[in-house]
Short mmCIF file of C-alpha atoms in Angstrom, two decimals:
data_model
loop_
_atom_site.label_atom_id
_atom_site.label_comp_id
_atom_site.label_asym_id
_atom_site.label_seq_id
_atom_site.Cartn_x
_atom_site.Cartn_y
_atom_site.Cartn_z
CA GLN A 111 -10.16 19.79 -1.37
CA ARG A 112 -6.44 19.99 -2.00
CA PRO A 113 -4.15 19.38 0.99
CA ASP A 114 -1.90 22.17 2.17
CA ILE A 115 1.09 19.87 2.48
CA MET A 116 2.04 16.71 0.61
CA ILE A 117 4.54 14.32 2.16
CA GLU A 118 6.96 12.54 -0.17
CA TYR A 119 9.63 10.22 1.16
CA ASN A 120 12.64 9.31 -0.98
CA VAL A 121 13.22 6.07 0.84
CA TYR A 122 14.77 3.93 -1.92
CA PRO A 123 11.96 1.43 -1.45
CA PRO A 124 11.86 -2.21 -2.56
CA LEU A 125 9.95 -1.39 -5.72
CA GLY A 126 12.46 -2.89 -8.12
CA GLU A 127 14.63 -4.73 -5.63
CA ASN A 128 13.99 -6.70 -2.46
CA ALA A 129 15.04 -3.97 -0.05
CA ALA A 130 12.88 -5.60 2.62
CA TRP A 131 15.71 -8.11 2.90
CA GLN A 132 18.63 -5.97 1.75
CA ASP A 133 17.91 -2.78 3.72
CA GLY A 134 15.21 -3.73 6.21
CA ILE A 135 12.73 -1.36 4.52
CA ASP A 136 9.08 -2.35 4.78
CA MET A 137 7.05 -0.16 2.45
CA HIS A 138 3.87 -1.75 3.78
CA LYS A 139 4.46 0.10 7.04
CA LEU A 140 5.78 3.33 5.48
CA PHE A 141 3.18 4.02 2.79
CA PRO A 142 0.36 4.90 5.22
CA TRP A 143 2.51 7.77 6.56
CA MET A 144 3.20 9.47 3.23
CA ASP A 145 1.30 10.76 0.21
CA ALA A 146 3.87 9.82 -2.41
CA SER A 147 7.12 7.91 -2.71
CA TRP A 148 9.98 8.28 -5.12
CA ASN A 149 11.02 5.33 -7.28
CA GLU A 150 14.37 5.57 -9.00
CA ARG A 151 15.24 1.92 -8.57
CA PRO A 152 15.86 -0.53 -11.41
CA PRO A 153 14.69 -1.90 -13.74
CA ALA A 154 14.32 1.08 -16.04
CA PRO A 155 13.20 2.21 -18.48
CA SER A 156 10.03 0.16 -18.95
CA GLN A 157 10.39 -2.00 -22.04
CA ILE A 158 10.25 -5.46 -23.57
CA THR A 159 13.40 -6.45 -25.45
CA ARG A 160 14.05 -8.99 -28.16
CA ASP A 161 16.15 -11.10 -25.80
CA GLY A 162 13.27 -11.49 -23.36
CA LEU A 163 13.63 -8.75 -20.75
CA PHE A 164 10.27 -7.49 -19.44
CA TRP A 165 10.86 -4.33 -17.43
CA HIS A 166 8.02 -2.34 -15.88
CA ARG A 167 7.14 -0.13 -12.95
CA VAL A 168 3.65 -1.49 -12.46
CA HIS A 169 4.73 -3.06 -9.17
CA ALA A 170 5.63 0.34 -7.75
CA TYR A 171 2.39 1.91 -8.96
CA LYS A 172 0.22 -0.97 -7.74
CA LEU A 173 1.82 -1.14 -4.31
CA ALA A 174 1.32 2.59 -3.86
CA GLU A 175 -2.31 2.34 -4.97
CA ALA A 176 -2.93 -0.36 -2.38
CA TYR A 177 -2.51 2.42 0.17
CA GLY A 178 -4.14 5.19 -1.86
CA ARG A 179 -0.77 6.73 -2.69
CA VAL A 180 1.13 7.68 -5.86
CA ILE A 181 4.65 7.29 -7.22
CA PHE A 182 7.11 9.85 -8.54
CA THR A 183 9.63 8.41 -10.97
CA PHE A 184 11.96 9.08 -13.89
CA HIS A 185 10.51 8.42 -17.31
CA THR A 186 13.63 9.03 -19.35
CA ASP A 187 16.49 7.46 -17.40
CA ASN A 188 18.67 5.36 -19.70
CA GLY A 189 16.04 5.62 -22.43
CA ARG A 190 17.72 5.60 -25.81
CA THR A 191 14.92 4.16 -27.91
CA PRO A 192 12.60 6.53 -29.79
CA GLY A 193 9.21 6.52 -28.13
CA GLN A 194 10.58 5.52 -24.73
CA LEU A 195 9.29 8.66 -23.04
CA PHE A 196 5.83 8.11 -24.54
CA LEU A 197 5.77 4.49 -23.34
CA SER A 198 6.90 5.26 -19.79
CA ALA A 199 4.57 8.24 -19.41
CA SER A 200 1.65 6.19 -20.74
CA GLU A 201 2.44 3.39 -18.28
CA SER A 202 2.37 5.88 -15.43
CA MET A 203 -0.87 7.43 -16.63
CA ALA A 204 -2.58 4.02 -16.81
CA PHE A 205 -1.26 2.43 -13.61
CA ASN A 206 -0.46 5.44 -11.39
CA GLY A 207 -3.98 6.74 -10.99
CA GLY A 208 -3.68 9.09 -13.95
CA HIS A 209 -0.66 10.80 -12.41
CA LEU A 210 2.21 11.30 -14.84
CA ALA A 211 4.36 12.19 -11.82
CA GLY A 212 7.45 11.79 -13.93
CA PHE A 213 10.68 13.60 -14.28
CA GLY A 214 13.57 13.59 -16.66
CA LEU A 215 14.81 16.83 -18.02
CA VAL A 216 12.37 19.58 -17.09
CA SER A 217 12.23 20.52 -20.76
CA HIS A 218 10.59 17.15 -21.50
CA PHE A 219 7.48 18.14 -19.57
CA VAL A 220 6.71 21.59 -20.87
CA ALA A 221 4.52 22.24 -23.89
CA GLY A 222 6.55 21.76 -27.02
CA GLY A 223 9.52 20.28 -25.17
CA ARG A 224 9.13 16.76 -26.54
CA SER A 225 6.41 15.84 -29.00
CA GLU A 226 6.02 12.33 -27.59
CA ALA A 227 5.41 13.77 -24.11
CA ASP A 228 3.00 16.36 -25.49
CA VAL A 229 0.72 13.59 -26.78
CA VAL A 230 0.35 11.98 -23.34
CA ILE A 231 0.02 15.28 -21.48
CA LYS A 232 -2.68 16.49 -23.87
CA PHE A 233 -4.65 13.24 -23.58
CA ARG A 234 -4.52 13.45 -19.77
CA LYS A 235 -5.72 17.07 -19.80
CA ASP A 236 -8.48 16.40 -22.33
CA HIS A 237 -9.87 13.37 -20.47
CA PRO A 238 -9.77 13.95 -16.71
CA GLU A 239 -12.92 11.86 -16.31
CA LEU A 240 -10.97 8.73 -17.31
CA PHE A 241 -8.49 9.07 -14.45
CA GLU A 242 -9.76 11.17 -11.57
CA LYS A 243 -11.50 9.31 -8.74
CA THR A 244 -11.38 5.99 -10.56
CA GLN A 245 -10.79 2.71 -8.75
CA SER A 246 -9.24 -0.57 -9.77
CA ALA A 247 -11.78 -3.13 -10.90
CA ALA A 248 -9.29 -6.02 -10.90
CA LYS A 249 -10.60 -9.35 -9.64
CA ILE A 250 -7.16 -10.88 -9.06
CA GLY A 251 -5.02 -10.07 -6.04
CA LEU A 252 -1.30 -10.82 -6.00
CA VAL A 253 -0.21 -11.26 -2.39
CA GLU A 254 3.04 -9.57 -1.39
CA SER A 255 4.33 -10.83 1.94
CA ALA A 256 6.70 -8.46 3.71
CA LEU A 257 7.66 -11.24 6.13
CA SER A 258 8.60 -13.65 3.35
CA LEU A 259 10.56 -11.02 1.43
CA ALA A 260 12.46 -9.86 4.51
CA ARG A 261 13.59 -13.34 5.50
CA ASN A 262 14.62 -14.76 2.13
CA CYS A 263 16.34 -12.74 -0.58
CA VAL A 264 15.82 -15.25 -3.39
CA GLU A 265 12.75 -17.42 -3.92
CA PRO A 266 9.91 -15.15 -2.73
CA ARG A 267 11.19 -12.13 -4.66
CA HIS A 268 12.04 -14.07 -7.84
CA ALA A 269 8.64 -15.78 -7.81
CA GLU A 270 6.86 -12.44 -7.30
CA VAL A 271 8.75 -10.80 -10.18
CA MET A 272 7.92 -13.67 -12.53
CA SER A 273 4.28 -13.68 -11.42
CA LEU A 274 3.93 -9.94 -12.03
CA ILE A 275 5.35 -10.30 -15.52
CA SER A 276 3.16 -13.32 -16.28
CA LEU A 277 -0.04 -11.52 -15.29
CA LEU A 278 0.92 -8.49 -17.37
CA ALA A 279 1.84 -10.57 -20.43
CA GLY A 280 -1.29 -12.64 -19.98
CA HIS A 281 -3.50 -9.50 -20.06
CA MET A 282 -4.82 -10.22 -16.56
CA PRO A 283 -5.52 -7.04 -14.55
CA PHE A 284 -4.53 -7.42 -10.91
CA ASP A 285 -3.89 -5.55 -7.68
CA ILE A 286 -1.17 -6.08 -5.11
CA VAL A 287 -2.50 -7.29 -1.77
CA PRO A 288 0.01 -6.13 0.85
CA GLU A 289 -1.60 -7.81 3.84
CA LEU A 290 -3.91 -10.75 4.36
CA THR A 291 -7.06 -9.51 6.07
CA SER A 292 -10.69 -10.23 5.32
CA GLU A 293 -11.17 -6.63 4.15
CA ARG A 294 -8.17 -6.74 1.82
CA ILE A 295 -9.08 -9.97 0.05
CA ALA A 296 -12.87 -9.49 -0.16
CA PRO A 297 -12.89 -7.74 -3.59
CA TYR A 298 -11.07 -10.54 -5.42
CA GLN A 299 -12.24 -13.68 -7.14
CA ALA A 300 -8.78 -15.21 -6.86
CA LEU A 301 -5.51 -14.67 -5.01
CA VAL A 302 -2.00 -15.52 -6.22
CA LEU A 303 0.64 -16.41 -3.62
CA PRO A 304 4.07 -16.63 -5.31
CA ASP A 305 6.32 -18.53 -2.89
CA VAL A 306 4.81 -16.79 0.12
CA GLU A 307 6.86 -18.99 2.43
CA ILE A 308 5.67 -17.43 5.68
CA LEU A 309 2.02 -17.57 6.65
CA THR A 310 0.82 -16.94 10.17
CA ASN A 311 -1.79 -19.26 11.63
CA GLU A 312 -4.39 -16.52 11.25
CA GLU A 313 -3.48 -15.92 7.61
CA ALA A 314 -3.62 -19.61 6.75
CA THR A 315 -7.03 -19.94 8.42
CA LEU A 316 -8.27 -16.88 6.53
CA LEU A 317 -7.09 -18.28 3.17
CA LEU A 318 -8.66 -21.69 3.74
CA GLU A 319 -11.98 -20.07 4.66
CA TYR A 320 -11.67 -17.76 1.64
CA VAL A 321 -11.45 -20.75 -0.72
CA LYS A 322 -14.11 -22.66 1.18
CA GLN A 323 -16.53 -19.76 0.64
CA GLY A 324 -15.90 -19.62 -3.12
CA GLY A 325 -12.60 -17.82 -3.65
CA GLY A 326 -9.82 -19.04 -5.92
CA LEU A 327 -6.22 -19.61 -4.89
CA VAL A 328 -3.01 -20.15 -6.83
CA PHE A 329 0.10 -20.81 -4.76
CA THR A 330 3.59 -21.87 -5.70
CA GLY A 331 6.80 -23.32 -4.34
CA ARG A 332 7.17 -23.31 -0.58
CA THR A 333 4.08 -21.27 0.20
CA GLY A 334 3.01 -21.80 3.80
CA VAL A 335 5.96 -23.96 4.78
CA TYR A 336 7.05 -21.62 7.62
CA ASP A 337 5.31 -19.91 10.52
CA ALA A 338 5.64 -16.23 11.45
CA TRP A 339 9.12 -16.81 12.91
CA ARG A 340 10.23 -18.78 9.83
CA ARG A 341 10.21 -22.04 11.68
CA ARG A 342 9.53 -25.12 9.60
CA ARG A 343 5.99 -26.34 10.11
CA SER A 344 5.38 -30.03 10.63
CA GLU A 345 2.86 -29.70 7.79
CA PRO A 346 2.43 -26.82 5.33
CA SER A 347 -0.35 -24.54 6.49
CA LEU A 348 -2.35 -24.93 3.25
CA ALA A 349 -2.10 -28.74 3.18
CA PRO A 350 -5.83 -29.15 4.02
CA LEU A 351 -6.60 -28.04 0.47
CA PHE A 352 -5.27 -31.35 -0.84
CA GLU A 353 -7.61 -33.46 1.25
CA THR A 354 -10.30 -33.34 -1.44
CA VAL A 355 -7.95 -34.20 -4.32
CA LYS A 356 -8.19 -37.77 -5.57
CA GLY A 357 -4.98 -39.76 -5.70
CA ASN A 358 -1.83 -39.77 -3.63
CA THR A 359 -0.75 -36.25 -2.75
CA LYS A 360 1.51 -37.18 0.16
CA LYS A 361 4.57 -36.67 -2.07
CA ILE A 362 3.73 -32.97 -2.33
CA GLU A 363 5.90 -31.26 0.25
CA PHE A 364 5.76 -27.69 -1.05
CA GLY A 365 9.30 -27.71 -2.41
CA ARG A 366 10.87 -29.66 0.42
CA ASP A 367 11.95 -32.36 -2.03
CA ALA A 368 14.33 -29.82 -3.55
CA GLY A 369 16.17 -29.33 -0.27
CA GLU A 370 16.00 -26.69 2.42
CA LEU A 371 18.61 -24.40 0.84
CA THR A 372 17.93 -25.13 -2.82
CA ASN A 373 16.02 -22.73 -5.03
CA VAL A 374 12.96 -24.75 -6.08
CA ALA A 375 12.58 -22.49 -9.12
CA GLN A 376 15.95 -23.35 -10.66
CA SER A 377 14.97 -26.57 -12.38
CA ALA A 378 13.67 -26.49 -15.94
CA ALA A 379 11.46 -29.49 -15.20
CA ALA A 380 7.71 -29.11 -15.19
CA GLY A 381 7.40 -29.85 -11.48
CA VAL A 382 4.22 -30.81 -9.64
CA ARG A 383 0.87 -29.26 -10.46
CA VAL A 384 -2.28 -30.05 -8.50
CA GLN A 385 -5.69 -28.47 -8.89
CA GLY A 386 -8.95 -29.14 -7.22
CA ALA A 387 -11.97 -27.86 -5.35
CA TYR A 388 -12.27 -27.01 -1.68
CA GLY A 389 -15.70 -26.11 -0.44
CA LYS A 390 -17.19 -23.70 -2.97
CA GLY A 391 -13.82 -22.53 -4.31
CA ARG A 392 -10.97 -23.81 -6.45
CA PHE A 393 -7.20 -23.91 -6.08
CA VAL A 394 -4.06 -24.69 -8.06
CA TYR A 395 -0.68 -25.54 -6.59
CA MET A 396 2.44 -25.27 -8.80
CA SER A 397 5.67 -26.52 -7.27
CA GLN A 398 7.72 -24.04 -9.25
CA ILE A 399 7.67 -21.08 -11.58
CA VAL A 400 10.43 -21.94 -14.02
CA PRO A 401 12.75 -18.98 -14.72
CA ALA A 402 14.04 -18.20 -18.18
CA LYS A 403 17.35 -17.38 -16.49
CA PRO A 404 18.20 -18.99 -13.13
CA PHE A 405 19.28 -16.98 -10.14
CA ASP A 406 23.02 -16.58 -9.54
CA TYR A 407 23.71 -17.27 -5.87
CA GLU A 408 26.70 -14.95 -5.93
CA GLN A 409 24.20 -12.10 -6.23
CA VAL A 410 22.31 -10.77 -3.24
CA TRP A 411 19.12 -9.68 -4.99
CA ILE A 412 17.00 -10.37 -8.05
CA THR A 413 18.69 -8.09 -10.58
CA GLU A 414 16.95 -6.54 -13.56
CA ASP A 415 18.49 -9.17 -15.84
CA LEU A 416 16.15 -11.71 -14.21
CA TRP A 417 12.99 -9.75 -15.02
CA ARG A 418 11.91 -12.17 -17.75
CA LEU A 419 8.83 -14.21 -18.56
CA PRO A 420 9.14 -17.63 -16.89
CA ARG A 421 9.24 -20.67 -19.14
CA ASN A 422 5.89 -21.90 -17.85
CA PHE A 423 4.14 -18.53 -17.74
CA GLU A 424 1.23 -19.81 -19.86
CA GLU A 425 0.65 -22.58 -17.32
CA LEU A 426 0.60 -19.99 -14.55
CA VAL A 427 -1.88 -17.82 -16.47
CA GLN A 428 -4.15 -20.81 -17.06
CA ALA A 429 -3.94 -21.70 -13.37
CA VAL A 430 -5.12 -18.21 -12.44
CA LYS A 431 -7.97 -18.40 -14.93
CA PHE A 432 -9.04 -21.77 -13.51
CA ALA A 433 -8.99 -20.44 -9.96
CA THR A 434 -10.82 -17.26 -10.92
CA GLY A 435 -13.70 -19.09 -12.59
CA ALA A 436 -15.84 -16.75 -14.68
CA TRP A 437 -13.36 -14.43 -16.36
CA PRO A 438 -14.61 -10.81 -16.30
CA ILE A 439 -12.80 -9.64 -19.44
CA GLU A 440 -10.93 -11.19 -22.34
CA VAL A 441 -8.08 -9.23 -23.90
CA THR A 442 -6.34 -10.58 -26.99
CA GLY A 443 -3.01 -9.22 -28.17
CA PRO A 444 0.76 -9.69 -28.10
CA ARG A 445 2.59 -10.18 -24.82
CA SER A 446 3.79 -6.60 -25.03
CA LEU A 447 0.19 -5.39 -24.64
CA VAL A 448 -0.75 -4.87 -20.99
CA SER A 449 -4.19 -4.00 -19.69
CA GLU A 450 -5.68 -2.22 -16.71
CA ILE A 451 -9.35 -2.20 -15.71
CA ARG A 452 -10.91 0.68 -13.77
CA THR A 453 -14.31 1.63 -12.43
CA LEU A 454 -15.36 5.22 -13.13
CA PRO A 455 -17.31 7.26 -10.56
CA ASP A 456 -20.51 6.85 -12.61
CA GLY A 457 -20.20 3.07 -12.52
CA ARG A 458 -18.84 2.51 -16.01
CA THR A 459 -15.90 0.18 -16.59
CA LEU A 460 -12.81 1.42 -18.39
CA ILE A 461 -10.24 -0.94 -19.94
#
């Protein structure tokens, strides 16, 4: 049954920028109160360039889907490349629950207005069964911490952006996990925590038990270094994971060796990588995700020029595969090929 009223909030959310820090906007708390949100934030349009930019709006679509919501967006803003409208509309159709929900010039979305739009619109109309009432079948959850984003404008956001791009380029379907609860993490074989600096005691306990019971965990940088009030812990909250690793792991201080105010992701060095087993599960710790272009501290947010594949993205992808264990699907193709996996109402799987 269709609702009588649909609530859309043009809130300028942190879908392309870290507005949790910049503007005090927490989309995790707002999404449950709306049906749709508008996204006209950078980077746009979605594209991969020869000089390494990897722009997408999958983050916006995935965060909305985590709450059963959809995104409205522009598909043609700043698009000067032939086929740009087709690419952006296709991205929305695949990752936005089958909703094109896109606007540019109105003439772009009427029959015969733009041939490249007509192709996508026709496919959506001809195949409603591929989009309506489907659910994500991803087995990887990327944790987005509103607390970490709100209290640090650099490392948590930069690490999340690079992790999103790495999973997309590595053909690894994922969901965004906006809160750490047993219900939220239950569907996933592995979780990725990109510099989630703040973990509450309850969240840390939940994650340790998750791995102990067979889940996989990949965490980077200063994950778990702070408590809920961003006070430095005497020991990182996920340190118990290292107790089963052979060798001396006391030197691992979750980025502390780089200094309290230093971006641990700035160095081009390989950093520390530790993997092991904990209970029935497996984990990988990477001390840094190495950016292709370091952050400029004169900026106040992670600008679209920093949306690039990290230098060690293949290492990150392999870490996720190790933590996941049995890999549900294998997609082979160029980095520009991204994949989404859905479960249809009749139980079939759609890639």
